[in-house]
Amino acid sequence: MNTSKQVNVMVGLLMVFLVGTLLYFLWDSARADEATERQLRVNAERGGALFALNCRSCHGLTGQGPLERGGLPGVPLNLSANREGSAGQILALQNRMRDTIVCGRVGTVMPAWSQAQNGPLNDFQIEQLVALITGRMLDGAHDPLASELGWAHAVERAAHHDEFAPPKRLEADIGKGGTTLALDSVDGIKAEDVLRLDDDPVDGVYELVVIKSVSEGSGKIEVERGAMGTAASAHKLGSEVFKGPVLPGTTINGEIGTPPCGQKAAAPAATPGPPVQVSGTADVTMGDNFFKFGAQQNPPLEVTAGQAVTFNLKNGGNAPHNLRIAGPDNKFDTDDDTVSSPDLVPPGSSATLTTTLPAGAGSYRCDFHPLDMKGDITAK
């Protein structure tokens, strides 16, 4: 082989090597991206399992707090706003969520979850919860779909945890107004238990019922429908019946002992001042965690019976808030309630609530902080 041919062969081999190297790096980069995406989704799903075990008593089965059902004290976490936005916005949200999980929030029922603060979770488990909420890990990889898959896994894990052994199902259709349920088995259930009726455990839409009596011979139970902030609805033969729900605690973080992470101790409840007279319209500031009417926080309110009144709300805090006024039955989460529009007011946003109350005593509260943001309202 002459020198010219040798040179051509060497150049050809060199070109093959260079092209092969380029293709390898392109493939390897795509493989690395795929591995990062897969790792993020796995961690978000593990965050969903942690949520189902530790967090749903306050934040709900689906992570939507009071948007899922009334009375839940935890703020909504499963929101598109928590997994979408610029890198800076997501990073700021990550930091806030991480800080809240680590330290809890003094003055609320949110405890400190970090092992460094005598909680049960290690640092990486907390990062998995942050990935569930935001779809992002510490390495900066961001995938909103990872968060959505994680929340679906949280519902799946909760259903598995609450499942009877063997599973129980409805043996007959039941309408919205029926109070007698026929089950394939009543073993292990008793009066005063709470059950979850679920036509599709994956979608997170359900009804809670309270058992009034159990007839073991017939396999039927008498129940109170639409309990604990859920709505009574029709259910088909074969719908699953679960235990539930896990109930939230009532211990206020920082009320006793040393508050975690150097937070200030929970302030004692303020003594209500004189009633605030509201006529026509009233401007209300929502803070963390109080309603402020003028100079007073959570004051008793007085309105004129039969006269419409409008509350103009501004969220000046860092957490979502809203305003709910109980209707004539003076019970929250019933059909005669009046709720601000929108019913979730993000930080810095505004809302309104217009209502007309009959003569009598009632109550108002924030659905997201019902233990702190509440007061009495009287129509005369």
Short mmCIF file of C-alpha atoms in Angstrom, two decimals:
data_model
loop_
_atom_site.label_atom_id
_atom_site.label_comp_id
_atom_site.label_asym_id
_atom_site.label_seq_id
_atom_site.Cartn_x
_atom_site.Cartn_y
_atom_site.Cartn_z
CA MET A 1 0.00 0.00 0.00
CA ASN A 2 1.47 3.31 -1.02
CA THR A 3 1.74 6.29 1.26
CA SER A 4 -1.25 8.08 -0.30
CA LYS A 5 -3.55 5.15 0.37
CA GLN A 6 -2.28 4.82 3.92
CA VAL A 7 -3.01 8.46 4.57
CA ASN A 8 -6.54 8.11 3.16
CA VAL A 9 -7.24 5.06 5.33
CA MET A 10 -5.95 6.84 8.43
CA VAL A 11 -8.04 9.92 7.67
CA GLY A 12 -11.09 7.73 7.10
CA LEU A 13 -10.57 5.89 10.37
CA LEU A 14 -10.07 9.18 12.17
CA MET A 15 -13.32 10.52 10.74
CA VAL A 16 -15.18 7.37 11.80
CA PHE A 17 -13.70 7.75 15.30
CA LEU A 18 -14.69 11.43 15.52
CA VAL A 19 -18.24 10.78 14.28
CA GLY A 20 -18.59 7.84 16.65
CA THR A 21 -17.33 9.93 19.57
CA LEU A 22 -19.78 12.72 18.72
CA LEU A 23 -22.69 10.28 18.48
CA TYR A 24 -21.68 8.71 21.81
CA PHE A 25 -21.64 12.05 23.59
CA LEU A 26 -25.00 13.00 22.11
CA TRP A 27 -26.46 9.65 23.18
CA ASP A 28 -24.80 9.82 26.59
CA SER A 29 -26.19 13.32 27.22
CA ALA A 30 -29.72 12.19 26.32
CA ARG A 31 -29.27 9.13 28.54
CA ALA A 32 -28.16 11.35 31.45
CA ASP A 33 -31.19 13.62 30.98
CA GLU A 34 -33.48 10.58 30.90
CA ALA A 35 -31.88 9.21 34.09
CA THR A 36 -32.30 12.56 35.86
CA GLU A 37 -35.95 12.74 34.83
CA ARG A 38 -36.56 9.16 35.97
CA GLN A 39 -34.84 9.84 39.32
CA LEU A 40 -36.96 12.95 39.88
CA ARG A 41 -40.17 11.05 39.22
CA VAL A 42 -39.15 8.22 41.54
CA ASN A 43 -38.38 10.69 44.32
CA ALA A 44 -41.65 12.55 43.79
CA GLU A 45 -43.54 9.26 44.03
CA ARG A 46 -41.68 8.42 47.23
CA GLY A 47 -42.68 11.86 48.46
CA GLY A 48 -46.28 10.86 47.68
CA ALA A 49 -45.91 7.75 49.85
CA LEU A 50 -44.51 9.88 52.69
CA PHE A 51 -47.39 12.32 52.29
CA ALA A 52 -49.98 9.53 52.47
CA LEU A 53 -48.41 8.27 55.68
CA ASN A 54 -47.74 11.57 57.47
CA CYS A 55 -49.51 14.57 55.97
CA ARG A 56 -53.00 13.78 54.67
CA SER A 57 -54.73 14.14 58.04
CA CYS A 58 -54.35 17.93 57.66
CA HIS A 59 -53.78 18.44 53.93
CA GLY A 60 -56.29 15.86 52.68
CA LEU A 61 -56.21 12.67 50.66
CA THR A 62 -55.38 14.59 47.46
CA GLY A 63 -53.24 17.31 49.05
CA GLN A 64 -55.80 20.06 48.40
CA GLY A 65 -56.75 20.82 52.00
CA PRO A 66 -60.04 22.70 52.38
CA LEU A 67 -60.51 22.62 48.59
CA GLU A 68 -60.92 18.85 48.96
CA ARG A 69 -63.31 19.00 51.92
CA GLY A 70 -64.17 21.52 54.60
CA GLY A 71 -62.54 21.52 58.00
CA LEU A 72 -59.06 20.42 56.95
CA PRO A 73 -56.52 22.80 58.55
CA GLY A 74 -53.67 22.27 56.07
CA VAL A 75 -53.12 24.62 53.14
CA PRO A 76 -53.60 23.25 49.60
CA LEU A 77 -50.33 21.80 48.27
CA ASN A 78 -51.45 19.92 45.15
CA LEU A 79 -51.82 23.00 42.96
CA SER A 80 -50.54 23.73 39.45
CA ALA A 81 -49.20 27.04 40.78
CA ASN A 82 -46.80 25.09 43.02
CA ARG A 83 -45.17 23.25 40.11
CA GLU A 84 -45.16 25.89 37.37
CA GLY A 85 -43.31 29.17 36.98
CA SER A 86 -39.80 30.47 36.40
CA ALA A 87 -36.75 28.78 37.91
CA GLY A 88 -36.51 31.62 40.44
CA GLN A 89 -40.15 31.28 41.47
CA ILE A 90 -39.89 27.52 41.88
CA LEU A 91 -36.65 27.89 43.87
CA ALA A 92 -38.27 30.41 46.23
CA LEU A 93 -41.24 28.07 46.68
CA GLN A 94 -38.90 25.13 47.33
CA ASN A 95 -37.13 27.07 50.06
CA ARG A 96 -40.42 28.07 51.72
CA MET A 97 -41.83 24.54 51.58
CA ARG A 98 -38.60 23.04 52.92
CA ASP A 99 -38.45 25.55 55.76
CA THR A 100 -42.09 24.89 56.67
CA ILE A 101 -41.63 21.11 56.72
CA VAL A 102 -38.40 21.32 58.72
CA CYS A 103 -39.57 23.85 61.30
CA GLY A 104 -43.36 23.70 61.27
CA ARG A 105 -45.30 26.90 61.83
CA VAL A 106 -45.73 28.29 65.33
CA GLY A 107 -49.33 29.17 66.14
CA THR A 108 -50.74 26.45 63.84
CA VAL A 109 -51.10 22.66 64.05
CA MET A 110 -48.17 22.25 61.59
CA PRO A 111 -45.40 20.53 63.58
CA ALA A 112 -41.66 20.37 62.86
CA TRP A 113 -40.98 17.22 60.82
CA SER A 114 -37.17 17.29 60.66
CA GLN A 115 -35.17 14.88 62.78
CA ALA A 116 -33.01 17.89 63.71
CA GLN A 117 -36.14 19.34 65.37
CA ASN A 118 -37.14 16.00 66.98
CA GLY A 119 -39.42 15.06 64.09
CA PRO A 120 -39.52 11.73 62.20
CA LEU A 121 -38.16 12.69 58.74
CA ASN A 122 -34.56 12.90 57.55
CA ASP A 123 -33.28 15.58 55.17
CA PHE A 124 -33.67 13.49 52.02
CA GLN A 125 -37.25 12.50 52.87
CA ILE A 126 -38.04 16.19 53.25
CA GLU A 127 -36.51 16.82 49.81
CA GLN A 128 -38.78 14.09 48.42
CA LEU A 129 -41.82 15.90 49.84
CA VAL A 130 -40.57 19.14 48.28
CA ALA A 131 -40.20 17.30 44.96
CA LEU A 132 -43.78 16.04 45.30
CA ILE A 133 -45.09 19.59 45.80
CA THR A 134 -42.92 21.47 43.29
CA GLY A 135 -41.72 18.85 40.80
CA ARG A 136 -38.13 19.85 41.47
CA MET A 137 -35.15 18.45 43.37
CA LEU A 138 -32.04 20.13 44.79
CA ASP A 139 -30.07 19.46 41.58
CA GLY A 140 -32.39 21.84 39.72
CA ALA A 141 -34.13 19.23 37.55
CA HIS A 142 -37.74 20.36 37.11
CA ASP A 143 -40.66 18.34 35.75
CA PRO A 144 -44.26 19.32 36.66
CA LEU A 145 -45.41 15.88 35.51
CA ALA A 146 -43.27 14.32 38.26
CA SER A 147 -45.34 16.23 40.82
CA GLU A 148 -48.63 15.13 39.22
CA LEU A 149 -47.50 11.48 39.18
CA GLY A 150 -46.40 11.82 42.80
CA TRP A 151 -49.84 13.06 43.88
CA ALA A 152 -51.52 10.19 42.03
CA HIS A 153 -49.23 7.81 43.91
CA ALA A 154 -50.15 9.50 47.21
CA VAL A 155 -53.85 8.77 46.59
CA GLU A 156 -53.02 5.19 45.59
CA ARG A 157 -50.93 4.62 48.73
CA ALA A 158 -53.61 6.14 50.96
CA ALA A 159 -56.24 3.84 49.44
CA HIS A 160 -53.99 0.84 50.04
CA HIS A 161 -53.40 1.91 53.65
CA ASP A 162 -57.14 2.41 54.32
CA GLU A 163 -58.31 -0.76 52.60
CA PHE A 164 -60.14 -3.35 54.66
CA ALA A 165 -58.84 -6.92 54.59
CA PRO A 166 -60.65 -8.36 52.74
CA PRO A 167 -61.88 -5.29 50.77
CA LYS A 168 -65.48 -4.15 51.28
CA ARG A 169 -67.84 -3.01 48.53
CA LEU A 170 -71.42 -1.81 48.16
CA GLU A 171 -73.80 -4.64 47.29
CA ALA A 172 -76.44 -2.30 45.86
CA ASP A 173 -76.71 1.16 44.33
CA ILE A 174 -77.49 3.97 46.75
CA GLY A 175 -78.91 7.38 45.89
CA LYS A 176 -77.92 10.74 47.27
CA GLY A 177 -80.57 10.64 50.00
CA GLY A 178 -80.38 7.00 51.11
CA THR A 179 -79.17 6.23 54.62
CA THR A 180 -79.02 2.40 54.48
CA LEU A 181 -75.93 0.86 52.88
CA ALA A 182 -75.72 -2.80 51.92
CA LEU A 183 -72.15 -4.13 52.19
CA ASP A 184 -70.67 -7.45 51.15
CA SER A 185 -69.31 -7.71 54.71
CA VAL A 186 -69.72 -5.76 57.96
CA ASP A 187 -66.90 -7.55 59.77
CA GLY A 188 -64.67 -5.19 61.69
CA ILE A 189 -66.90 -2.11 61.53
CA LYS A 190 -69.02 -0.64 64.32
CA ALA A 191 -71.24 2.29 65.22
CA GLU A 192 -69.48 5.70 65.23
CA ASP A 193 -66.84 4.54 62.74
CA VAL A 194 -66.26 6.81 59.75
CA LEU A 195 -66.15 5.22 56.29
CA ARG A 196 -65.05 6.57 52.92
CA LEU A 197 -67.24 5.70 49.92
CA ASP A 198 -65.20 5.84 46.75
CA ASP A 199 -66.39 5.06 43.23
CA ASP A 200 -62.93 5.62 41.76
CA PRO A 201 -60.08 5.60 44.34
CA VAL A 202 -57.67 7.13 41.82
CA ASP A 203 -59.55 10.41 41.27
CA GLY A 204 -59.63 11.45 44.94
CA VAL A 205 -63.37 12.28 44.91
CA TYR A 206 -65.18 10.62 47.80
CA GLU A 207 -67.90 10.84 50.45
CA LEU A 208 -67.51 10.26 54.19
CA VAL A 209 -70.28 8.69 56.23
CA VAL A 210 -70.66 8.08 59.97
CA ILE A 211 -72.07 4.69 60.99
CA LYS A 212 -75.14 4.93 63.23
CA SER A 213 -75.89 1.20 63.56
CA VAL A 214 -74.75 -2.13 62.14
CA SER A 215 -77.00 -5.12 61.29
CA GLU A 216 -74.67 -8.10 61.10
CA GLY A 217 -77.37 -10.49 59.96
CA SER A 218 -78.42 -8.46 56.92
CA GLY A 219 -75.03 -6.91 56.13
CA LYS A 220 -76.61 -3.44 56.21
CA ILE A 221 -75.58 -0.29 58.06
CA GLU A 222 -77.41 2.92 58.87
CA VAL A 223 -75.28 6.01 58.26
CA GLU A 224 -75.16 9.79 58.38
CA ARG A 225 -74.43 10.94 54.83
CA GLY A 226 -72.04 13.64 53.65
CA ALA A 227 -70.06 13.86 56.89
CA MET A 228 -67.04 16.02 57.74
CA GLY A 229 -67.32 18.52 54.91
CA THR A 230 -68.07 16.07 52.09
CA ALA A 231 -71.20 16.00 49.94
CA ALA A 232 -73.69 13.14 49.75
CA SER A 233 -73.77 11.65 46.25
CA ALA A 234 -75.03 8.55 44.44
CA HIS A 235 -72.80 5.45 44.48
CA LYS A 236 -72.96 2.39 42.27
CA LEU A 237 -72.98 -1.29 43.13
CA GLY A 238 -69.38 -2.39 43.64
CA SER A 239 -68.07 0.99 44.86
CA GLU A 240 -65.23 0.52 47.32
CA VAL A 241 -65.58 1.23 51.03
CA PHE A 242 -62.50 2.32 52.97
CA LYS A 243 -61.59 3.13 56.55
CA GLY A 244 -61.17 6.77 57.22
CA PRO A 245 -60.24 9.41 57.49
CA VAL A 246 -57.07 9.98 59.47
CA LEU A 247 -58.00 12.88 61.76
CA PRO A 248 -55.80 15.97 62.26
CA GLY A 249 -54.25 16.72 65.62
CA THR A 250 -55.11 19.73 67.75
CA THR A 251 -51.73 20.54 69.33
CA ILE A 252 -50.66 24.10 68.53
CA ASN A 253 -47.00 24.39 67.55
CA GLY A 254 -45.13 26.65 69.99
CA GLU A 255 -47.94 26.75 72.53
CA ILE A 256 -45.76 25.02 75.13
CA GLY A 257 -42.03 24.30 75.32
CA THR A 258 -39.35 25.82 73.11
CA PRO A 259 -40.56 26.69 69.60
CA PRO A 260 -38.57 24.97 66.81
CA CYS A 261 -35.95 26.75 64.69
CA GLY A 262 -35.87 29.85 66.88
CA GLN A 263 -39.42 30.91 66.02
CA LYS A 264 -41.24 33.18 68.42
CA ALA A 265 -43.58 31.49 70.88
CA ALA A 266 -47.23 31.30 69.88
CA ALA A 267 -49.03 34.43 71.02
CA PRO A 268 -51.96 33.87 73.37
CA ALA A 269 -55.37 34.39 71.87
CA ALA A 270 -56.29 38.06 71.92
CA THR A 271 -59.25 39.16 73.98
CA PRO A 272 -61.87 40.38 71.50
CA GLY A 273 -62.53 44.09 71.70
CA PRO A 274 -65.85 45.81 71.18
CA PRO A 275 -67.91 44.66 68.18
CA VAL A 276 -67.08 46.19 64.82
CA GLN A 277 -70.17 47.61 63.14
CA VAL A 278 -70.29 46.72 59.45
CA SER A 279 -72.70 48.43 57.11
CA GLY A 280 -72.53 48.44 53.32
CA THR A 281 -68.85 47.56 52.77
CA ALA A 282 -65.88 46.78 54.97
CA ASP A 283 -62.18 46.54 54.09
CA VAL A 284 -60.48 43.52 55.65
CA THR A 285 -56.78 42.63 55.71
CA MET A 286 -55.91 38.94 56.00
CA GLY A 287 -52.58 38.32 57.70
CA ASP A 288 -50.72 35.25 58.99
CA ASN A 289 -52.96 34.26 60.74
CA PHE A 290 -55.68 36.82 61.53
CA PHE A 291 -58.41 38.99 60.05
CA LYS A 292 -57.82 42.67 60.67
CA PHE A 293 -60.77 45.07 60.75
CA GLY A 294 -59.29 48.51 61.32
CA ALA A 295 -57.03 48.11 64.36
CA GLN A 296 -58.71 44.95 65.66
CA GLN A 297 -57.85 41.34 64.94
CA ASN A 298 -60.63 38.74 64.68
CA PRO A 299 -63.17 41.05 66.35
CA PRO A 300 -66.84 40.23 66.87
CA LEU A 301 -68.85 41.75 64.00
CA GLU A 302 -72.32 43.26 63.96
CA VAL A 303 -74.38 43.69 60.77
CA THR A 304 -77.95 44.73 60.06
CA ALA A 305 -80.24 41.74 59.59
CA GLY A 306 -81.62 41.46 56.05
CA GLN A 307 -79.20 44.06 54.66
CA ALA A 308 -76.47 43.07 52.19
CA VAL A 309 -72.91 43.67 53.30
CA THR A 310 -69.73 43.30 51.22
CA PHE A 311 -66.30 42.46 52.62
CA ASN A 312 -63.36 43.60 50.48
CA LEU A 313 -60.49 41.26 51.34
CA LYS A 314 -56.77 41.78 50.80
CA ASN A 315 -54.28 39.01 51.56
CA GLY A 316 -51.30 40.76 53.13
CA GLY A 317 -49.71 37.53 54.42
CA ASN A 318 -47.44 34.89 52.96
CA ALA A 319 -49.97 32.03 53.09
CA PRO A 320 -53.26 31.53 51.24
CA HIS A 321 -56.39 32.64 53.12
CA ASN A 322 -60.10 33.13 52.56
CA LEU A 323 -63.27 34.15 54.42
CA ARG A 324 -66.22 31.87 55.09
CA ILE A 325 -69.38 32.96 56.93
CA ALA A 326 -71.69 30.29 58.31
CA GLY A 327 -75.31 30.57 57.19
CA PRO A 328 -78.50 30.56 59.28
CA ASP A 329 -77.73 27.08 60.65
CA ASN A 330 -74.48 28.49 62.15
CA LYS A 331 -72.58 25.42 60.93
CA PHE A 332 -69.60 25.57 58.61
CA ASP A 333 -69.35 23.61 55.35
CA THR A 334 -73.08 23.41 54.73
CA ASP A 335 -75.05 24.64 51.73
CA ASP A 336 -76.03 27.98 53.31
CA ASP A 337 -72.42 29.15 53.87
CA THR A 338 -71.09 32.19 52.01
CA VAL A 339 -67.46 32.00 50.85
CA SER A 340 -65.17 34.65 49.40
CA SER A 341 -64.65 34.79 45.66
CA PRO A 342 -62.16 33.37 44.91
CA ASP A 343 -62.28 30.83 47.72
CA LEU A 344 -58.48 30.58 47.77
CA VAL A 345 -56.78 33.98 47.95
CA PRO A 346 -53.02 33.79 47.23
CA PRO A 347 -50.58 36.17 48.95
CA GLY A 348 -50.96 39.72 47.61
CA SER A 349 -54.32 39.00 45.97
CA SER A 350 -57.81 40.31 46.68
CA ALA A 351 -61.29 38.82 46.99
CA THR A 352 -64.83 39.83 47.92
CA LEU A 353 -67.67 38.32 49.87
CA THR A 354 -71.23 39.63 49.81
CA THR A 355 -73.86 38.20 52.14
CA THR A 356 -77.23 38.97 53.68
CA LEU A 357 -77.83 37.44 57.10
CA PRO A 358 -81.09 36.91 58.99
CA ALA A 359 -81.32 37.99 62.61
CA GLY A 360 -79.24 35.84 64.93
CA ALA A 361 -75.72 34.88 65.94
CA GLY A 362 -73.20 33.31 63.59
CA SER A 363 -69.50 32.78 62.94
CA TYR A 364 -66.78 33.54 60.40
CA ARG A 365 -63.40 31.90 59.74
CA CYS A 366 -60.60 31.20 57.28
CA ASP A 367 -60.85 27.66 55.89
CA PHE A 368 -57.06 27.34 55.83
CA HIS A 369 -56.48 28.53 59.42
CA PRO A 370 -59.75 27.77 61.21
CA LEU A 371 -58.13 27.59 64.66
CA ASP A 372 -56.60 31.07 64.47
CA MET A 373 -58.65 33.10 62.01
CA LYS A 374 -62.20 33.05 63.36
CA GLY A 375 -64.75 35.20 65.10
CA ASP A 376 -68.41 35.81 65.84
CA ILE A 377 -70.86 37.74 63.69
CA THR A 378 -74.28 38.91 64.86
CA ALA A 379 -77.11 40.20 62.69
CA LYS A 380 -79.56 42.54 64.47
#
